[in-house]
Amino acid sequence: MNTAVSIVYTGFVLGSIFATSAVGLALMYGTLRFLNLAHGGFLIVGGYVAWLVADRLGVPFYLAMVIATVAGAGLGLLTYFSMLRPLLGVGSPRWDIATIMASVGLAIIIEAVILLVFGPRLKSLPPAIDGKIIVGTIVVQYNALFIGVLAVLILVVTHWFLKSSRSGIALRAVAENVQAAYLMGIPSGRVFASTVAIAGALATAAGVLLGSFYLLRPSGGLDPMMTAIVVVVFGGLGSIPGTIVAAYIIGMLQAAVSVFLGVKWASPVLFAFMILVLIVRPYGLYGRPEDVRV
Amino acid sequence: MSDTALLDVREVEGGYGEYRVLDGLSIRVGEDEVVAVLGPNGHGKTTLLRMISGLLRPARGSIYFHGQPIHARAPAEIAGLGISHIPQGDLVFPQMLVRENILAGAYLRWSERCERMRRILEDFPRLVPRLNVPARVLSGGERRMLALARGLMGGPQLLIVDEPSLGLAPSVRDSVYALLRKCAGDGISMLLVEEKATHLEGLADRVYVVESGRVVLEGAAVEILRDRSQLLRAYMG
């Protein structure tokens, strides 16, 4: 019984963070058909910015998170105007390859800049809340619970934005059919820029959440980015509901593997699971073949 | 029709890459007027509409709306001027709910979205029970209704509709044309493209017949639609 509760609790916290991390990636793919391989860089920038303002300047965790999120939106806008918009302007016949290569370059640049500014030594973010309670034999850290709830809150706000706001509806319309969106008077350039900014903000917010569990290092974004990619592929490339459901399933899976097989098996099982998904359900949970997108 | 037409397409040429579809085509639509463009498939009717709404740039010629040149403007800007284009195939957003599709149409008039949606749904009762289902599950007729409702949400001055009756069952086709008549009655100018003239009587004020990217016949709808042999001759070249 305790094992099951422990898996559900850990799975919930992990799933919430995975979802926050992966939703930005899914948004970007859904709207721009851009698989951002610099997503790990965005995650780690969030952690480092939060560390800088919280640890060095003594800013409270909540405010550090807001500052990191704003920085992520700024980095997203910079990425759009300096990299994606020029690539869109060129009208590359291989948009997918061009953007993947460009985002790999961006990831390397971000890592190099972080190394230059913060050095190679590991950093740790102070916890948002200290303390713990013991439920049966399970130790529940207030910080983990808080981070899980905060991630859910971020997802709820993102869901509201996408379902009910003018910009959110416009973003989803562009993601589904950019020509039809044009005919509604929706300016695609502004939507693309805001998508990348929102994705950047979500990624850095997730980076702060991750940073309160793991030590920060310049290349530390790679593993969570790979998990985010697995989540997005499993959810159905570009599908937001699919991404959120997939994140919680994978969170539970990782928690179960860690309990029954040990933490070292978490990644191999995750990628074996992704290969299985690609074979059994190539479009993921909520994905649809590209030609059905109209 | 007055000298200053609502829409004035002058001698447009162009198409897709090297393939020229329109060859010096000119048409005009006046205020409160319903104009139909007839012609066989593949002779440039859809291309003309795509050029008007900015999805395609003409290689030569010009297009004016309210006397302002629009042929070099982006599609979103043209929509903002008051032109709503219902394209062939409807292009609804399949994963979004019907309600969200309609709201997307209100992007340019967001503050009025609830009131506009309430009023428009009075004319589209078939959509009301379907508001919370994804657009991909709609029938062909419902999709056409949705595309029309969405196109009207922006409060257009000119509605351009590509083949409103294409692929629809007769009863649904009648409903679509009844809605178009209602739009005309509400004072919305319209440019309709059709392959067949069957449903245009009593709706269109003027008709252009297009063949090989050029206007080969034009005139008052009552005259052109009355003399089917004249239409047939124009179709057959």
mmCIF file of N, CA and C in Angstrom, chain A residues 100-202:
data_model
loop_
_atom_site.group_PDB
_atom_site.id
_atom_site.type_symbol
_atom_site.label_atom_id
_atom_site.label_comp_id
_atom_site.label_asym_id
_atom_site.label_seq_id
_atom_site.Cartn_x
_atom_site.Cartn_y
_atom_site.Cartn_z
ATOM 1 N N ILE A 100 15.915 22.148 -36.924
ATOM 2 C CA ILE A 100 16.556 21.223 -35.977
ATOM 3 C C ILE A 100 18.050 21.561 -35.874
ATOM 4 N N MET A 101 18.694 21.772 -37.028
ATOM 5 C CA MET A 101 20.127 22.092 -37.007
ATOM 6 C C MET A 101 20.360 23.434 -36.310
ATOM 7 N N ALA A 102 19.515 24.416 -36.603
ATOM 8 C CA ALA A 102 19.674 25.735 -35.982
ATOM 9 C C ALA A 102 19.474 25.640 -34.471
ATOM 10 N N SER A 103 18.508 24.803 -34.037
ATOM 11 C CA SER A 103 18.263 24.712 -32.585
ATOM 12 C C SER A 103 19.377 23.949 -31.883
ATOM 13 N N VAL A 104 20.022 23.004 -32.579
ATOM 14 C CA VAL A 104 21.199 22.339 -31.994
ATOM 15 C C VAL A 104 22.297 23.383 -31.781
ATOM 16 N N GLY A 105 22.477 24.239 -32.788
ATOM 17 C CA GLY A 105 23.469 25.324 -32.661
ATOM 18 C C GLY A 105 23.134 26.229 -31.491
ATOM 19 N N LEU A 106 21.858 26.572 -31.355
ATOM 20 C CA LEU A 106 21.425 27.452 -30.259
ATOM 21 C C LEU A 106 21.691 26.789 -28.904
ATOM 22 N N ALA A 107 21.435 25.470 -28.828
ATOM 23 C CA ALA A 107 21.665 24.742 -27.565
ATOM 24 C C ALA A 107 23.141 24.845 -27.167
ATOM 25 N N ILE A 108 24.023 24.684 -28.152
ATOM 26 C CA ILE A 108 25.468 24.732 -27.870
ATOM 27 C C ILE A 108 25.855 26.144 -27.417
ATOM 28 N N ILE A 109 25.283 27.154 -28.083
ATOM 29 C CA ILE A 109 25.584 28.550 -27.708
ATOM 30 C C ILE A 109 25.116 28.832 -26.274
ATOM 31 N N ILE A 110 23.889 28.408 -25.948
ATOM 32 C CA ILE A 110 23.353 28.660 -24.595
ATOM 33 C C ILE A 110 24.236 27.997 -23.542
ATOM 34 N N GLU A 111 24.628 26.750 -23.808
ATOM 35 C CA GLU A 111 25.465 26.027 -22.836
ATOM 36 C C GLU A 111 26.805 26.734 -22.644
ATOM 37 N N ALA A 112 27.388 27.199 -23.774
ATOM 38 C CA ALA A 112 28.684 27.882 -23.697
ATOM 39 C C ALA A 112 28.559 29.189 -22.908
ATOM 40 N N VAL A 113 27.475 29.913 -23.134
ATOM 41 C CA VAL A 113 27.280 31.189 -22.422
ATOM 42 C C VAL A 113 27.097 30.937 -20.927
ATOM 43 N N ILE A 114 26.329 29.901 -20.580
ATOM 44 C CA ILE A 114 26.123 29.582 -19.153
ATOM 45 C C ILE A 114 27.444 29.209 -18.491
ATOM 46 N N LEU A 115 28.237 28.417 -19.205
ATOM 47 C CA LEU A 115 29.556 28.010 -18.690
ATOM 48 C C LEU A 115 30.434 29.234 -18.461
ATOM 49 N N LEU A 116 30.378 30.165 -19.412
ATOM 50 C CA LEU A 116 31.198 31.378 -19.342
ATOM 51 C C LEU A 116 30.754 32.271 -18.177
ATOM 52 N N VAL A 117 29.457 32.409 -18.017
ATOM 53 C CA VAL A 117 28.928 33.347 -17.003
ATOM 54 C C VAL A 117 28.960 32.728 -15.601
ATOM 55 N N PHE A 118 28.550 31.455 -15.483
ATOM 56 C CA PHE A 118 28.374 30.867 -14.150
ATOM 57 C C PHE A 118 29.478 29.871 -13.776
ATOM 58 N N GLY A 119 30.314 29.484 -14.730
ATOM 59 C CA GLY A 119 31.381 28.525 -14.437
ATOM 60 C C GLY A 119 30.856 27.099 -14.376
ATOM 61 N N PRO A 120 31.801 26.116 -14.255
ATOM 62 C CA PRO A 120 31.389 24.713 -14.334
ATOM 63 C C PRO A 120 30.874 24.134 -13.010
ATOM 64 N N ARG A 121 31.031 24.856 -11.890
ATOM 65 C CA ARG A 121 30.660 24.266 -10.594
ATOM 66 C C ARG A 121 29.145 24.116 -10.459
ATOM 67 N N LEU A 122 28.764 23.023 -9.785
ATOM 68 C CA LEU A 122 27.331 22.758 -9.600
ATOM 69 C C LEU A 122 26.709 23.803 -8.673
ATOM 70 N N LYS A 123 25.476 24.150 -8.956
ATOM 71 C CA LYS A 123 24.747 25.120 -8.119
ATOM 72 C C LYS A 123 23.466 24.455 -7.615
ATOM 73 N N SER A 124 22.995 24.929 -6.469
ATOM 74 C CA SER A 124 21.714 24.383 -6.000
ATOM 75 C C SER A 124 20.772 25.522 -5.630
ATOM 76 N N LEU A 125 19.534 25.345 -6.031
ATOM 77 C CA LEU A 125 18.512 26.353 -5.706
ATOM 78 C C LEU A 125 17.999 26.110 -4.284
ATOM 79 N N PRO A 126 17.761 27.174 -3.537
ATOM 80 C CA PRO A 126 17.150 26.963 -2.218
ATOM 81 C C PRO A 126 15.719 26.448 -2.389
ATOM 82 N N PRO A 127 15.247 25.579 -1.471
ATOM 83 C CA PRO A 127 13.867 25.081 -1.607
ATOM 84 C C PRO A 127 12.855 26.208 -1.432
ATOM 85 N N ALA A 128 11.716 26.046 -2.094
ATOM 86 C CA ALA A 128 10.655 27.046 -1.963
ATOM 87 C C ALA A 128 10.104 27.045 -0.539
ATOM 88 N N ILE A 129 9.914 25.839 0.004
ATOM 89 C CA ILE A 129 9.387 25.688 1.372
ATOM 90 C C ILE A 129 10.209 24.601 2.070
ATOM 91 N N ASP A 130 10.600 24.862 3.288
ATOM 92 C CA ASP A 130 11.310 23.846 4.079
ATOM 93 C C ASP A 130 10.294 22.976 4.817
ATOM 94 N N GLY A 131 10.754 21.805 5.213
ATOM 95 C CA GLY A 131 9.929 20.970 6.081
ATOM 96 C C GLY A 131 9.391 19.743 5.382
ATOM 97 N N LYS A 132 8.849 18.839 6.200
ATOM 98 C CA LYS A 132 8.318 17.578 5.654
ATOM 99 C C LYS A 132 7.283 17.014 6.610
ATOM 100 N N ILE A 133 6.459 16.121 6.078
ATOM 101 C CA ILE A 133 5.584 15.343 6.946
ATOM 102 C C ILE A 133 5.786 13.866 6.603
ATOM 103 N N ILE A 134 5.486 13.031 7.556
ATOM 104 C CA ILE A 134 5.637 11.593 7.301
ATOM 105 C C ILE A 134 4.240 10.970 7.277
ATOM 106 N N VAL A 135 3.938 10.374 6.127
ATOM 107 C CA VAL A 135 2.642 9.703 5.972
ATOM 108 C C VAL A 135 2.928 8.200 5.910
ATOM 109 N N GLY A 136 2.602 7.497 6.972
ATOM 110 C CA GLY A 136 2.960 6.079 7.028
ATOM 111 C C GLY A 136 4.479 5.970 7.049
ATOM 112 N N THR A 137 5.006 5.322 5.995
ATOM 113 C CA THR A 137 6.470 5.231 5.910
ATOM 114 C C THR A 137 7.018 6.173 4.835
ATOM 115 N N ILE A 138 6.125 7.015 4.275
ATOM 116 C CA ILE A 138 6.559 7.894 3.175
ATOM 117 C C ILE A 138 6.875 9.289 3.717
ATOM 118 N N VAL A 139 8.048 9.780 3.317
ATOM 119 C CA VAL A 139 8.429 11.136 3.699
ATOM 120 C C VAL A 139 7.985 12.083 2.580
ATOM 121 N N VAL A 140 7.075 12.977 2.910
ATOM 122 C CA VAL A 140 6.583 13.937 1.913
ATOM 123 C C VAL A 140 7.226 15.286 2.194
ATOM 124 N N GLN A 141 8.102 15.700 1.262
ATOM 125 C CA GLN A 141 8.743 17.014 1.395
ATOM 126 C C GLN A 141 7.727 18.080 0.986
ATOM 127 N N TYR A 142 7.586 19.107 1.828
ATOM 128 C CA TYR A 142 6.677 20.201 1.473
ATOM 129 C C TYR A 142 7.085 20.814 0.125
ATOM 130 N N ASN A 143 8.406 20.894 -0.064
ATOM 131 C CA ASN A 143 8.914 21.511 -1.302
ATOM 132 C C ASN A 143 8.416 20.751 -2.539
ATOM 133 N N ALA A 144 8.516 19.404 -2.468
ATOM 134 C CA ALA A 144 8.094 18.586 -3.624
ATOM 135 C C ALA A 144 6.601 18.762 -3.881
ATOM 136 N N LEU A 145 5.843 18.756 -2.787
ATOM 137 C CA LEU A 145 4.397 18.912 -2.915
ATOM 138 C C LEU A 145 4.055 20.287 -3.501
ATOM 139 N N PHE A 146 4.741 21.304 -2.977
ATOM 140 C CA PHE A 146 4.512 22.667 -3.445
ATOM 141 C C PHE A 146 4.837 22.794 -4.935
ATOM 142 N N ILE A 147 5.977 22.202 -5.331
ATOM 143 C CA ILE A 147 6.397 22.278 -6.734
ATOM 144 C C ILE A 147 5.368 21.580 -7.626
ATOM 145 N N GLY A 148 4.880 20.431 -7.140
ATOM 146 C CA GLY A 148 3.862 19.704 -7.906
ATOM 147 C C GLY A 148 2.603 20.540 -8.091
ATOM 148 N N VAL A 149 2.153 21.166 -7.003
ATOM 149 C CA VAL A 149 0.938 21.987 -7.064
ATOM 150 C C VAL A 149 1.159 23.214 -7.949
ATOM 151 N N LEU A 150 2.356 23.823 -7.833
ATOM 152 C CA LEU A 150 2.686 25.000 -8.647
ATOM 153 C C LEU A 150 2.658 24.637 -10.140
ATOM 154 N N ALA A 151 3.199 23.454 -10.440
ATOM 155 C CA ALA A 151 3.204 23.000 -11.842
ATOM 156 C C ALA A 151 1.773 22.838 -12.348
ATOM 157 N N VAL A 152 0.905 22.277 -11.508
ATOM 158 C CA VAL A 152 -0.506 22.107 -11.900
ATOM 159 C C VAL A 152 -1.137 23.479 -12.148
ATOM 160 N N LEU A 153 -0.807 24.438 -11.266
ATOM 161 C CA LEU A 153 -1.338 25.800 -11.409
ATOM 162 C C LEU A 153 -0.898 26.406 -12.748
ATOM 163 N N ILE A 154 0.377 26.203 -13.078
ATOM 164 C CA ILE A 154 0.896 26.717 -14.365
ATOM 165 C C ILE A 154 0.136 26.080 -15.526
ATOM 166 N N LEU A 155 -0.131 24.776 -15.406
ATOM 167 C CA LEU A 155 -0.861 24.079 -16.480
ATOM 168 C C LEU A 155 -2.299 24.569 -16.592
ATOM 169 N N VAL A 156 -2.924 24.846 -15.435
ATOM 170 C CA VAL A 156 -4.316 25.333 -15.454
ATOM 171 C C VAL A 156 -4.376 26.698 -16.143
ATOM 172 N N VAL A 157 -3.430 27.584 -15.793
ATOM 173 C CA VAL A 157 -3.404 28.915 -16.413
ATOM 174 C C VAL A 157 -3.149 28.778 -17.922
ATOM 175 N N THR A 158 -2.218 27.890 -18.283
ATOM 176 C CA THR A 158 -1.916 27.672 -19.713
ATOM 177 C C THR A 158 -3.163 27.145 -20.442
ATOM 178 N N HIS A 159 -3.866 26.211 -19.799
ATOM 179 C CA HIS A 159 -5.080 25.643 -20.387
ATOM 180 C C HIS A 159 -6.125 26.743 -20.609
ATOM 181 N N TRP A 160 -6.330 27.586 -19.582
ATOM 182 C CA TRP A 160 -7.299 28.672 -19.712
ATOM 183 C C TRP A 160 -6.890 29.596 -20.870
ATOM 184 N N PHE A 161 -5.611 29.928 -20.903
ATOM 185 C CA PHE A 161 -5.109 30.829 -21.951
ATOM 186 C C PHE A 161 -5.416 30.261 -23.341
ATOM 187 N N LEU A 162 -5.123 28.974 -23.514
ATOM 188 C CA LEU A 162 -5.297 28.369 -24.844
ATOM 189 C C LEU A 162 -6.763 28.188 -25.220
ATOM 190 N N LYS A 163 -7.624 27.930 -24.230
ATOM 191 C CA LYS A 163 -9.024 27.622 -24.529
ATOM 192 C C LYS A 163 -9.915 28.857 -24.599
ATOM 193 N N SER A 164 -9.546 29.917 -23.855
ATOM 194 C CA SER A 164 -10.509 31.012 -23.692
ATOM 195 C C SER A 164 -10.017 32.386 -24.109
ATOM 196 N N SER A 165 -8.734 32.603 -24.180
ATOM 197 C CA SER A 165 -8.267 33.959 -24.494
ATOM 198 C C SER A 165 -8.168 34.156 -26.008
ATOM 199 N N ARG A 166 -8.203 35.403 -26.401
ATOM 200 C CA ARG A 166 -8.110 35.735 -27.827
ATOM 201 C C ARG A 166 -6.791 35.220 -28.416
ATOM 202 N N SER A 167 -5.688 35.472 -27.688
ATOM 203 C CA SER A 167 -4.375 35.046 -28.206
ATOM 204 C C SER A 167 -4.262 33.528 -28.235
ATOM 205 N N GLY A 168 -4.849 32.862 -27.220
ATOM 206 C CA GLY A 168 -4.771 31.405 -27.170
ATOM 207 C C GLY A 168 -5.536 30.751 -28.309
ATOM 208 N N ILE A 169 -6.744 31.268 -28.572
ATOM 209 C CA ILE A 169 -7.554 30.734 -29.687
ATOM 210 C C ILE A 169 -6.808 30.984 -31.001
ATOM 211 N N ALA A 170 -6.223 32.171 -31.132
ATOM 212 C CA ALA A 170 -5.481 32.505 -32.360
ATOM 213 C C ALA A 170 -4.295 31.561 -32.529
ATOM 214 N N LEU A 171 -3.611 31.293 -31.423
ATOM 215 C CA LEU A 171 -2.434 30.411 -31.477
ATOM 216 C C LEU A 171 -2.843 29.011 -31.945
ATOM 217 N N ARG A 172 -3.957 28.498 -31.403
ATOM 218 C CA ARG A 172 -4.387 27.158 -31.801
ATOM 219 C C ARG A 172 -4.904 27.146 -33.237
ATOM 220 N N ALA A 173 -5.528 28.245 -33.641
ATOM 221 C CA ALA A 173 -6.006 28.318 -35.028
ATOM 222 C C ALA A 173 -4.818 28.268 -36.000
ATOM 223 N N VAL A 174 -3.773 29.029 -35.697
ATOM 224 C CA VAL A 174 -2.577 29.018 -36.551
ATOM 225 C C VAL A 174 -1.954 27.623 -36.557
ATOM 226 N N ALA A 175 -1.954 26.975 -35.367
ATOM 227 C CA ALA A 175 -1.368 25.630 -35.281
ATOM 228 C C ALA A 175 -2.123 24.646 -36.169
ATOM 229 N N GLU A 176 -3.445 24.832 -36.295
ATOM 230 C CA GLU A 176 -4.247 23.872 -37.078
ATOM 231 C C GLU A 176 -4.232 24.170 -38.568
ATOM 232 N N ASN A 177 -4.321 25.436 -38.916
ATOM 233 C CA ASN A 177 -4.339 25.755 -40.342
ATOM 234 C C ASN A 177 -4.009 27.229 -40.531
ATOM 235 N N VAL A 178 -2.785 27.476 -40.911
ATOM 236 C CA VAL A 178 -2.318 28.862 -40.942
ATOM 237 C C VAL A 178 -3.057 29.684 -42.008
ATOM 238 N N GLN A 179 -3.431 29.072 -43.133
ATOM 239 C CA GLN A 179 -4.138 29.826 -44.178
ATOM 240 C C GLN A 179 -5.536 30.229 -43.715
ATOM 241 N N ALA A 180 -6.228 29.291 -43.061
ATOM 242 C CA ALA A 180 -7.563 29.616 -42.543
ATOM 243 C C ALA A 180 -7.447 30.706 -41.480
ATOM 244 N N ALA A 181 -6.394 30.651 -40.671
ATOM 245 C CA ALA A 181 -6.197 31.675 -39.631
ATOM 246 C C ALA A 181 -5.981 33.050 -40.261
ATOM 247 N N TYR A 182 -5.198 33.097 -41.346
ATOM 248 C CA TYR A 182 -5.013 34.373 -42.070
ATOM 249 C C TYR A 182 -6.371 34.978 -42.427
ATOM 250 N N LEU A 183 -7.279 34.107 -42.919
ATOM 251 C CA LEU A 183 -8.574 34.592 -43.413
ATOM 252 C C LEU A 183 -9.460 35.117 -42.286
ATOM 253 N N MET A 184 -9.125 34.763 -41.043
ATOM 254 C CA MET A 184 -9.855 35.313 -39.882
ATOM 255 C C MET A 184 -9.230 36.647 -39.445
ATOM 256 N N GLY A 185 -8.163 37.060 -40.138
ATOM 257 C CA GLY A 185 -7.475 38.297 -39.750
ATOM 258 C C GLY A 185 -6.429 38.070 -38.674
ATOM 259 N N ILE A 186 -6.059 36.803 -38.450
ATOM 260 C CA ILE A 186 -5.071 36.495 -37.399
ATOM 261 C C ILE A 186 -3.662 36.665 -37.978
ATOM 262 N N PRO A 187 -2.869 37.566 -37.402
ATOM 263 C CA PRO A 187 -1.532 37.802 -37.952
ATOM 264 C C PRO A 187 -0.559 36.708 -37.505
ATOM 265 N N SER A 188 -0.131 35.872 -38.442
ATOM 266 C CA SER A 188 0.659 34.699 -38.063
ATOM 267 C C SER A 188 1.996 35.083 -37.422
ATOM 268 N N GLY A 189 2.629 36.153 -37.914
ATOM 269 C CA GLY A 189 3.940 36.536 -37.372
ATOM 270 C C GLY A 189 3.853 36.827 -35.881
ATOM 271 N N ARG A 190 2.824 37.587 -35.488
ATOM 272 C CA ARG A 190 2.662 37.915 -34.072
ATOM 273 C C ARG A 190 2.367 36.646 -33.264
ATOM 274 N N VAL A 191 1.570 35.752 -33.850
ATOM 275 C CA VAL A 191 1.239 34.509 -33.145
ATOM 276 C C VAL A 191 2.482 33.638 -32.985
ATOM 277 N N PHE A 192 3.296 33.542 -34.048
ATOM 278 C CA PHE A 192 4.528 32.744 -33.952
ATOM 279 C C PHE A 192 5.430 33.303 -32.843
ATOM 280 N N ALA A 193 5.611 34.642 -32.838
ATOM 281 C CA ALA A 193 6.493 35.262 -31.843
ATOM 282 C C ALA A 193 5.968 35.003 -30.430
ATOM 283 N N SER A 194 4.651 35.155 -30.237
ATOM 284 C CA SER A 194 4.125 34.954 -28.880
ATOM 285 C C SER A 194 4.199 33.482 -28.484
ATOM 286 N N THR A 195 4.056 32.570 -29.455
ATOM 287 C CA THR A 195 4.174 31.137 -29.137
ATOM 288 C C THR A 195 5.567 30.818 -28.606
ATOM 289 N N VAL A 196 6.584 31.337 -29.301
ATOM 290 C CA VAL A 196 7.955 31.032 -28.883
ATOM 291 C C VAL A 196 8.230 31.677 -27.518
ATOM 292 N N ALA A 197 7.663 32.874 -27.290
ATOM 293 C CA ALA A 197 7.839 33.532 -25.988
ATOM 294 C C ALA A 197 7.165 32.717 -24.876
ATOM 295 N N ILE A 198 5.945 32.240 -25.144
ATOM 296 C CA ILE A 198 5.223 31.448 -24.126
ATOM 297 C C ILE A 198 5.956 30.127 -23.875
ATOM 298 N N ALA A 199 6.405 29.496 -24.960
ATOM 299 C CA ALA A 199 7.135 28.232 -24.809
ATOM 300 C C ALA A 199 8.409 28.462 -23.999
ATOM 301 N N GLY A 200 9.088 29.574 -24.261
ATOM 302 C CA GLY A 200 10.311 29.908 -23.510
ATOM 303 C C GLY A 200 9.982 30.127 -22.038
ATOM 304 N N ALA A 201 8.885 30.834 -21.774
ATOM 305 C CA ALA A 201 8.499 31.113 -20.382
ATOM 306 C C ALA A 201 8.160 29.812 -19.652
ATOM 307 N N LEU A 202 7.399 28.917 -20.324
ATOM 308 C CA LEU A 202 7.035 27.642 -19.694
ATOM 309 C C LEU A 202 8.278 26.788 -19.428
#
